């Protein structure tokens, strides 16, 4: 297409849709121009100027997100002060309330400590039990563990898989060709 008409800058990838020459249809979606456009050979610079991002677009694509993030950060810095309470260094004089839901109230502090301790122990328990099991199994000769389990070698071929288990039958001659042939043939 580019070789026939030198004024064309771009062309569309081929699609399954083409308008036949004797059609009477007009308007609607032109489906043959819905695929990806590509530049004609030697017209890449003009193609990029038509379809590429302009300098103003690049400027705004960089500065607008930075400006919005800066504005949000400034607003938080100015207005968020004291929302979670000020840090108190334990002198006891500044704002130590004695309300029912105070952080230092024993009916709040000790249940929170107990619940967080229980959750931490329950989260670590499977890892500790697995580690102890591997230690005891290794100590008493059950061995294994490791990366590949009790076989201590990775599955690499049919023969090594059969060696590790011993409960498999020999592959028939006709199935051997289908499965890849003998491994000893080389």
Coordinates of N, CA and C in Angstrom, one line a residue:
X1 N 0.8 -1.2 0.0 CA 0.0 0.0 0.0 C 0.9 1.3 0.0
X2 N 2.0 1.2 0.8 CA 2.8 2.4 0.9 C 3.6 2.6 -0.5
X3 N 3.9 1.5 -1.1 CA 4.7 1.6 -2.4 C 3.8 2.1 -3.5
X4 N 2.5 1.9 -3.5 CA 1.6 2.4 -4.5 C 1.4 3.9 -4.4
X5 N 1.2 4.4 -3.2 CA 0.9 5.8 -3.0 C 1.9 6.4 -2.0
X6 N 2.8 7.2 -2.5 CA 3.9 7.8 -1.7 C 3.4 8.8 -0.7
X7 N 2.2 9.3 -0.8 CA 1.7 10.3 0.2 C 1.2 9.7 1.4
X8 N 1.0 8.4 1.5 CA 0.5 7.7 2.7 C 1.6 7.6 3.7
X9 N 1.3 8.0 5.0 CA 2.2 8.0 6.1 C 2.1 6.7 6.9
X10 N 0.9 6.1 7.0 CA 0.6 5.0 7.8 C -0.3 4.0 7.1
X11 N -0.3 2.8 7.6 CA -1.3 1.8 7.1 C -1.8 1.0 8.3
X12 N -2.9 0.3 8.1 CA -3.5 -0.5 9.2 C -3.1 -2.0 9.0
X13 N -3.0 -2.7 10.1 CA -2.8 -4.1 10.0 C -4.0 -4.7 9.4
X14 N -3.8 -5.9 8.7 CA -5.0 -6.5 8.0 C -5.9 -7.1 9.1
X15 N -7.2 -7.0 8.8 CA -8.3 -7.6 9.6 C -9.1 -8.5 8.7
X16 N -10.1 -9.1 9.2 CA -10.9 -9.9 8.4 C -12.0 -9.2 7.7
X17 N -12.0 -7.8 7.9 CA -13.1 -7.0 7.3 C -12.5 -6.2 6.2
X18 N -13.2 -6.2 5.1 CA -12.9 -5.3 3.9 C -14.2 -4.9 3.3
X19 N -14.2 -3.7 2.9 CA -15.4 -3.1 2.2 C -15.3 -3.5 0.7
X20 N -16.4 -4.1 0.2 CA -16.4 -4.6 -1.2 C -16.6 -3.4 -2.1
X21 N -16.1 -3.4 -3.3 CA -16.2 -2.2 -4.2 C -17.7 -1.8 -4.5
X22 N -18.6 -2.7 -4.7 CA -19.9 -2.4 -5.1 C -20.9 -2.2 -4.0
X23 N -20.4 -1.9 -2.8 CA -21.3 -1.8 -1.6 C -22.1 -0.5 -1.7
X24 N -23.3 -0.5 -1.2 CA -24.2 0.7 -1.1 C -24.2 1.2 0.3
X25 N -23.5 0.6 1.2 CA -23.5 1.0 2.6 C -22.8 2.3 2.8
X26 N -23.3 3.2 3.6 CA -22.6 4.4 3.9 C -22.7 4.7 5.4
X27 N -21.7 5.3 6.0 CA -21.7 5.5 7.4 C -21.4 4.3 8.2
X28 N -21.7 4.3 9.5 CA -21.4 3.2 10.4 C -19.9 3.0 10.7
X29 N -19.6 2.0 11.4 CA -18.2 1.7 11.7 C -17.5 1.1 10.6
X30 N -16.3 1.7 10.3 CA -15.4 1.2 9.2 C -14.5 0.2 9.9
X31 N -14.8 -1.1 9.9 CA -14.1 -2.1 10.6 C -12.8 -2.4 10.0
X32 N -12.5 -2.1 8.8 CA -11.2 -2.4 8.3 C -10.1 -1.4 8.8
X33 N -10.5 -0.3 9.5 CA -9.6 0.6 10.0 C -9.6 0.6 11.6
X34 N -9.9 -0.5 12.1 CA -9.9 -0.6 13.6 C -8.7 -1.3 14.2
X35 N -7.8 -1.8 13.4 CA -6.6 -2.5 13.9 C -5.5 -1.5 14.2
X36 N -4.3 -2.0 14.5 CA -3.2 -1.1 14.9 C -2.6 -0.5 13.6
X37 N -2.2 0.8 13.8 CA -1.6 1.5 12.7 C -0.1 1.3 12.7
X38 N 0.5 1.3 11.6 CA 2.0 1.2 11.5 C 2.5 2.2 10.5
X39 N 3.7 2.7 10.7 CA 4.3 3.7 9.8 C 4.8 3.0 8.5
X40 N 4.6 3.8 7.4 CA 5.2 3.3 6.2 C 6.7 3.5 6.2
X41 N 7.5 2.7 5.5 CA 8.9 2.8 5.6 C 9.4 4.2 5.1
X42 N 10.3 4.8 5.9 CA 10.8 6.1 5.7 C 9.9 7.2 6.2
X43 N 8.7 6.9 6.7 CA 7.8 7.9 7.2 C 7.6 7.9 8.7
X44 N 8.6 7.2 9.4 CA 8.4 7.0 10.9 C 8.4 8.3 11.6
X45 N 9.2 9.3 11.2 CA 9.2 10.6 12.0 C 7.9 11.3 11.9
X46 N 7.3 11.3 10.7 CA 6.0 12.0 10.6 C 4.9 11.2 11.3
X47 N 5.0 9.9 11.3 CA 4.0 9.0 12.0 C 4.1 9.3 13.5
X48 N 5.3 9.4 14.0 CA 5.5 9.7 15.5 C 5.0 11.0 15.8
X49 N 5.2 12.0 14.9 CA 4.6 13.4 15.3 C 3.1 13.4 15.3
X50 N 2.5 12.5 14.5 CA 1.0 12.4 14.5 C 0.5 11.7 15.7
X51 N 1.2 10.6 16.0 CA 0.6 9.7 17.1 C 1.3 9.7 18.4
X52 N 2.5 10.3 18.5 CA 3.3 10.3 19.7 C 2.7 11.4 20.7
X53 N 3.3 11.4 21.9 CA 2.8 12.3 22.9 C 3.6 13.6 22.6
X54 N 2.9 14.7 22.8 CA 3.5 16.0 22.5 C 4.3 16.5 23.8
X55 N 5.1 17.5 23.7 CA 5.9 18.0 24.8 C 4.9 18.5 25.9
X56 N 3.8 19.2 25.5 CA 2.9 19.7 26.5 C 2.2 18.5 27.2
X57 N 1.9 17.4 26.5 CA 1.3 16.3 27.1 C 2.2 15.6 28.1
X58 N 3.5 15.5 27.7 CA 4.5 14.9 28.6 C 4.7 15.7 29.8
X59 N 4.7 17.0 29.7 CA 4.8 17.9 30.8 C 3.7 17.7 31.8
X60 N 2.5 17.7 31.3 CA 1.3 17.6 32.2 C 1.2 16.2 32.8
X61 N 1.7 15.1 32.0 CA 1.6 13.8 32.5 C 2.6 13.6 33.7
X62 N 3.7 14.4 33.8 CA 4.6 14.3 34.8 C 4.2 15.3 36.0
X63 N 3.9 16.5 35.7 CA 3.7 17.5 36.7 C 2.3 17.4 37.5
X64 N 1.3 17.0 36.8 CA 0.0 16.9 37.5 C 0.0 15.8 38.6
X65 N 0.5 14.6 38.4 CA 0.5 13.7 39.5 C 1.4 14.2 40.7
X66 N 2.5 14.8 40.3 CA 3.4 15.3 41.4 C 2.7 16.4 42.2
X67 N 2.0 17.3 41.4 CA 1.3 18.4 42.1 C 0.2 17.9 43.0
X68 N -0.6 16.9 42.5 CA -1.6 16.4 43.3 C -1.1 15.7 44.6
X69 N 0.0 14.9 44.4 CA 0.5 14.2 45.6 C 1.1 15.3 46.6
X70 N 1.7 16.3 46.1 CA 2.2 17.4 47.0 C 1.1 18.1 47.7
X71 N 0.0 18.4 47.0 CA -1.1 19.1 47.6 C -1.7 18.2 48.7
X72 N -1.9 16.9 48.4 CA -2.4 16.0 49.4 C -1.5 15.9 50.6
X73 N -0.2 15.8 50.4 CA 0.8 15.7 51.5 C 0.7 17.0 52.3
X74 N 0.6 18.1 51.7 CA 0.6 19.4 52.4 C -0.7 19.5 53.2
X75 N -1.8 19.0 52.7 CA -3.1 19.1 53.4 C -3.0 18.2 54.6
X76 N -2.4 17.0 54.5 CA -2.3 16.1 55.6 C -1.3 16.6 56.6
X77 N -0.3 17.2 56.2 CA 0.7 17.8 57.1 C 0.1 19.0 57.9
X78 N -0.8 19.8 57.3 CA -1.4 20.9 58.0 C -2.6 20.5 58.9
X79 N -3.4 19.5 58.5 CA -4.6 19.2 59.1 C -4.7 17.9 59.9
X80 N -3.7 17.1 59.8 CA -3.8 15.8 60.5 C -3.2 15.8 61.9
X81 N -2.7 16.9 62.3 CA -2.0 17.0 63.6 C -2.9 16.6 64.7
X82 N -2.5 15.7 65.5 CA -3.2 15.3 66.7 C -4.4 14.4 66.5
X83 N -4.6 13.9 65.3 CA -5.8 13.0 65.1 C -5.6 11.7 65.9
X84 N -4.4 11.2 66.1 CA -4.2 10.0 66.9 C -3.7 10.3 68.3
X85 N -3.7 11.5 68.7 CA -3.2 11.9 70.0 C -1.7 12.2 69.9
X86 N -1.2 13.0 70.8 CA 0.2 13.3 70.8 C 1.0 12.2 71.5
X87 N 2.2 12.1 71.2 CA 3.1 11.2 71.8 C 3.4 11.7 73.2
X88 N 3.2 10.9 74.2 CA 3.5 11.3 75.6 C 4.7 10.5 76.1
X89 N 5.6 11.2 76.7 CA 6.8 10.5 77.1 C 6.8 9.9 78.6
X90 N 5.6 9.8 79.1 CA 5.4 9.2 80.4 C 5.5 10.1 81.6
X91 N 5.5 11.4 81.4 CA 5.6 12.3 82.6 C 4.3 12.3 83.3
X92 N 3.2 11.9 82.7 CA 1.9 11.8 83.4 C 1.1 13.1 83.5
X93 N 1.7 14.2 83.1 CA 1.0 15.5 83.4 C 0.1 15.9 82.2
X94 N 0.5 15.6 81.0 CA -0.2 16.2 79.8 C -1.3 15.2 79.4
X95 N -2.5 15.5 79.7 CA -3.7 14.8 79.1 C -3.8 13.4 79.5
X96 N -3.4 13.0 80.7 CA -3.6 11.6 81.1 C -5.0 11.4 81.6
X97 N -5.9 11.1 80.7 CA -7.3 10.9 81.1 C -7.5 9.6 81.8
X98 N -8.6 9.5 82.6 CA -8.9 8.3 83.3 C -10.3 7.8 82.9
X99 N -10.6 7.9 81.6 CA -11.9 7.4 81.1 C -12.0 5.9 81.1
X100 N -13.2 5.4 80.8 CA -13.4 4.0 80.8 C -12.7 3.3 79.6
X101 N -12.5 4.0 78.5 CA -11.8 3.5 77.3 C -10.4 4.0 77.1
X102 N -9.8 4.5 78.2 CA -8.4 5.0 78.1 C -7.5 3.8 77.7
X103 N -6.4 4.1 77.0 CA -5.5 3.1 76.5 C -4.8 2.4 77.7
X104 N -4.6 3.1 78.7 CA -3.8 2.5 79.9 C -4.8 1.8 80.9
X105 N -6.0 1.8 80.6 CA -7.0 1.1 81.5 C -6.7 -0.4 81.5
X106 N -6.6 -1.0 82.7 CA -6.2 -2.4 82.7 C -7.2 -3.3 82.0
X107 N -8.5 -3.0 81.9 CA -9.5 -3.9 81.2 C -9.4 -3.7 79.7
X108 N -8.6 -2.8 79.2 CA -8.3 -2.6 77.8 C -6.9 -3.2 77.5
X109 N -5.9 -2.8 78.3 CA -4.5 -3.1 78.0 C -4.3 -4.7 78.1
X110 N -4.7 -5.3 79.2 CA -4.3 -6.7 79.3 C -5.1 -7.7 78.4
X111 N -6.4 -7.5 78.1 CA -7.0 -8.3 77.0 C -6.3 -8.2 75.7
X112 N -6.0 -6.9 75.3 CA -5.3 -6.7 74.0 C -3.9 -7.4 74.0
X113 N -3.2 -7.3 75.1 CA -1.9 -8.1 75.2 C -2.1 -9.6 75.1
X114 N -3.1 -10.1 75.8 CA -3.4 -11.5 75.7 C -3.8 -12.0 74.3
X115 N -4.7 -11.3 73.7 CA -5.2 -11.7 72.4 C -4.0 -11.6 71.4
X116 N -3.2 -10.6 71.4 CA -2.1 -10.4 70.5 C -1.1 -11.5 70.7
X117 N -0.8 -11.9 72.0 CA 0.1 -13.0 72.3 C -0.4 -14.3 71.7
X118 N -1.7 -14.6 71.9 CA -2.3 -15.9 71.5 C -2.2 -15.9 69.9
X119 N -2.5 -14.8 69.3 CA -2.5 -14.8 67.8 C -1.1 -15.1 67.3
X120 N -0.1 -14.4 68.0 CA 1.3 -14.6 67.6 C 1.8 -16.1 67.7
X121 N 1.4 -16.7 68.9 CA 1.8 -18.1 69.1 C 1.1 -19.0 68.1
X122 N -0.2 -18.8 67.8 CA -0.9 -19.6 66.8 C -0.3 -19.5 65.4
X123 N 0.1 -18.3 65.1 CA 0.7 -18.0 63.8 C 2.1 -18.7 63.6
X124 N 2.9 -18.8 64.7 CA 4.2 -19.4 64.7 C 4.2 -20.9 64.9
X125 N 3.1 -21.4 65.5 CA 3.1 -22.8 65.9 C 3.3 -23.8 64.7
X126 N 2.7 -23.7 63.5 CA 3.0 -24.6 62.5 C 4.4 -24.6 62.0
X127 N 5.1 -23.5 62.0 CA 6.5 -23.4 61.6 C 7.4 -24.1 62.7
X128 N 7.1 -23.9 63.9 CA 7.8 -24.5 65.0 C 7.7 -26.0 65.0
X129 N 6.4 -26.5 64.9 CA 6.2 -27.9 64.8 C 6.9 -28.6 63.6
X130 N 6.8 -28.0 62.5 CA 7.5 -28.5 61.3 C 9.0 -28.6 61.5
X131 N 9.5 -27.6 62.1 CA 11.0 -27.6 62.3 C 11.4 -28.6 63.3
X132 N 10.6 -28.8 64.4 CA 10.9 -29.8 65.4 C 10.7 -31.2 64.8
X133 N 9.7 -31.4 63.9 CA 9.6 -32.7 63.3 C 10.8 -33.1 62.4
X134 N 11.2 -32.1 61.6 CA 12.4 -32.4 60.8 C 13.6 -32.7 61.6
X135 N 13.8 -32.0 62.7 CA 15.0 -32.2 63.6 C 14.9 -33.6 64.1
X136 N 13.8 -34.0 64.7 CA 13.6 -35.3 65.3 C 13.8 -36.4 64.2
X137 N 13.2 -36.2 63.1 CA 13.2 -37.2 62.0 C 14.6 -37.4 61.5
X138 N 15.4 -36.3 61.4 CA 16.8 -36.4 61.0 C 17.6 -37.1 62.0
X139 N 17.4 -36.8 63.3 CA 18.1 -37.4 64.4 C 18.0 -38.9 64.5
X140 N 16.8 -39.4 64.3 CA 16.5 -40.8 64.4 C 16.6 -41.5 63.1
X141 N 17.2 -40.9 62.1 CA 17.5 -41.7 60.8 C 16.4 -41.8 59.8
X142 N 15.3 -41.1 60.0 CA 14.2 -41.1 59.0 C 14.7 -40.3 57.8
X143 N 15.7 -39.5 58.1 CA 16.3 -38.7 57.0 C 15.3 -37.9 56.2
X144 N 15.7 -37.9 54.9 CA 14.8 -37.2 54.0 C 14.7 -35.7 54.3
X145 N 13.5 -35.3 54.4 CA 13.4 -33.8 54.5 C 14.0 -33.2 53.3
X146 N 14.8 -32.3 53.5 CA 15.5 -31.7 52.4 C 14.6 -31.1 51.4
X147 N 15.2 -30.8 50.2 CA 14.5 -30.2 49.2 C 13.6 -31.1 48.4
X148 N 14.0 -32.4 48.2 CA 13.3 -33.3 47.4 C 12.6 -34.4 48.2
X149 N 12.5 -34.3 49.5 CA 11.8 -35.3 50.3 C 12.7 -36.5 50.5
X150 N 12.1 -37.6 50.8 CA 12.9 -38.8 51.2 C 13.8 -39.3 50.0
X151 N 13.5 -39.0 48.8 CA 14.2 -39.5 47.7 C 15.6 -38.9 47.6
X152 N 15.7 -37.7 48.1 CA 17.0 -36.9 48.1 C 17.6 -36.7 46.8
X153 N 16.8 -36.8 45.7 CA 17.2 -36.4 44.4 C 16.0 -36.0 43.6
X154 N 16.1 -35.1 42.7 CA 15.0 -34.6 42.0 C 14.5 -35.6 40.9
X155 N 13.2 -35.5 40.6 CA 12.7 -36.3 39.5 C 13.2 -35.7 38.2
X156 N 14.0 -36.5 37.5 CA 14.6 -36.0 36.2 C 14.2 -36.8 35.0
X157 N 13.9 -38.0 35.2 CA 13.5 -38.9 34.1 C 12.6 -40.0 34.6
X158 N 12.1 -40.8 33.6 CA 11.2 -41.9 33.9 C 12.0 -42.9 34.7
X159 N 13.2 -43.2 34.3 CA 14.0 -44.2 35.0 C 14.3 -43.8 36.4
X160 N 14.7 -42.6 36.7 CA 15.0 -42.2 38.1 C 13.7 -42.2 38.9
X161 N 12.6 -41.9 38.3 CA 11.3 -42.0 39.0 C 11.0 -43.4 39.4
X162 N 11.2 -44.3 38.5 CA 10.9 -45.7 38.8 C 11.9 -46.3 39.8
X163 N 13.1 -45.9 39.8 CA 14.1 -46.3 40.8 C 13.7 -45.9 42.2
X164 N 13.2 -44.7 42.3 CA 12.8 -44.2 43.6 C 11.7 -45.0 44.2
X165 N 10.8 -45.5 43.5 CA 9.6 -46.2 44.0 C 9.6 -47.7 43.9
X166 N 10.0 -48.2 42.8 CA 10.1 -49.7 42.7 C 8.7 -50.4 42.4
X167 N 7.6 -49.7 42.4 CA 6.3 -50.3 42.3 C 5.8 -50.1 40.9
X168 N 6.6 -49.9 39.9 CA 6.1 -49.6 38.5 C 6.5 -50.7 37.6
X169 N 5.7 -51.0 36.6 CA 6.0 -52.0 35.7 C 6.8 -51.4 34.5
X170 N 7.4 -52.3 33.7 CA 8.1 -51.9 32.6 C 7.2 -51.4 31.5
X171 N 7.7 -50.4 30.7 CA 6.9 -49.8 29.7 C 6.9 -50.8 28.5
X172 N 5.8 -51.0 27.8 CA 5.7 -51.9 26.7 C 6.5 -51.2 25.5
X173 N 6.9 -52.1 24.6 CA 7.7 -51.6 23.4 C 6.9 -50.6 22.6
X174 N 5.6 -50.8 22.4 CA 4.8 -49.9 21.5 C 4.6 -48.6 22.3
X175 N 4.5 -48.6 23.6 CA 4.3 -47.4 24.4 C 5.6 -46.6 24.5
X176 N 6.7 -47.3 24.4 CA 8.0 -46.7 24.6 C 8.2 -45.7 23.5
X177 N 7.9 -46.0 22.2 CA 8.0 -45.1 21.1 C 7.2 -43.9 21.3
X178 N 6.0 -44.1 21.8 CA 5.1 -42.9 22.1 C 5.6 -42.0 23.2
X179 N 6.2 -42.6 24.2 CA 6.6 -41.9 25.3 C 8.0 -41.3 25.2
X180 N 8.7 -41.6 24.1 CA 10.0 -40.9 23.9 C 11.1 -41.9 23.7
X181 N 10.9 -43.2 23.7 CA 12.0 -44.1 23.5 C 12.8 -44.4 24.7
X182 N 13.9 -45.2 24.4 CA 14.8 -45.6 25.5 C 15.7 -44.5 25.8
X183 N 16.0 -44.3 27.1 CA 16.9 -43.3 27.5 C 18.4 -43.7 27.3
X184 N 18.6 -45.0 27.3 CA 20.0 -45.5 27.1 C 20.5 -45.4 25.7
X185 N 19.6 -45.2 24.7 CA 20.0 -45.1 23.3 C 20.7 -43.7 23.2
X186 N 21.9 -43.7 22.9 CA 22.5 -42.4 22.6 C 23.7 -42.5 21.8

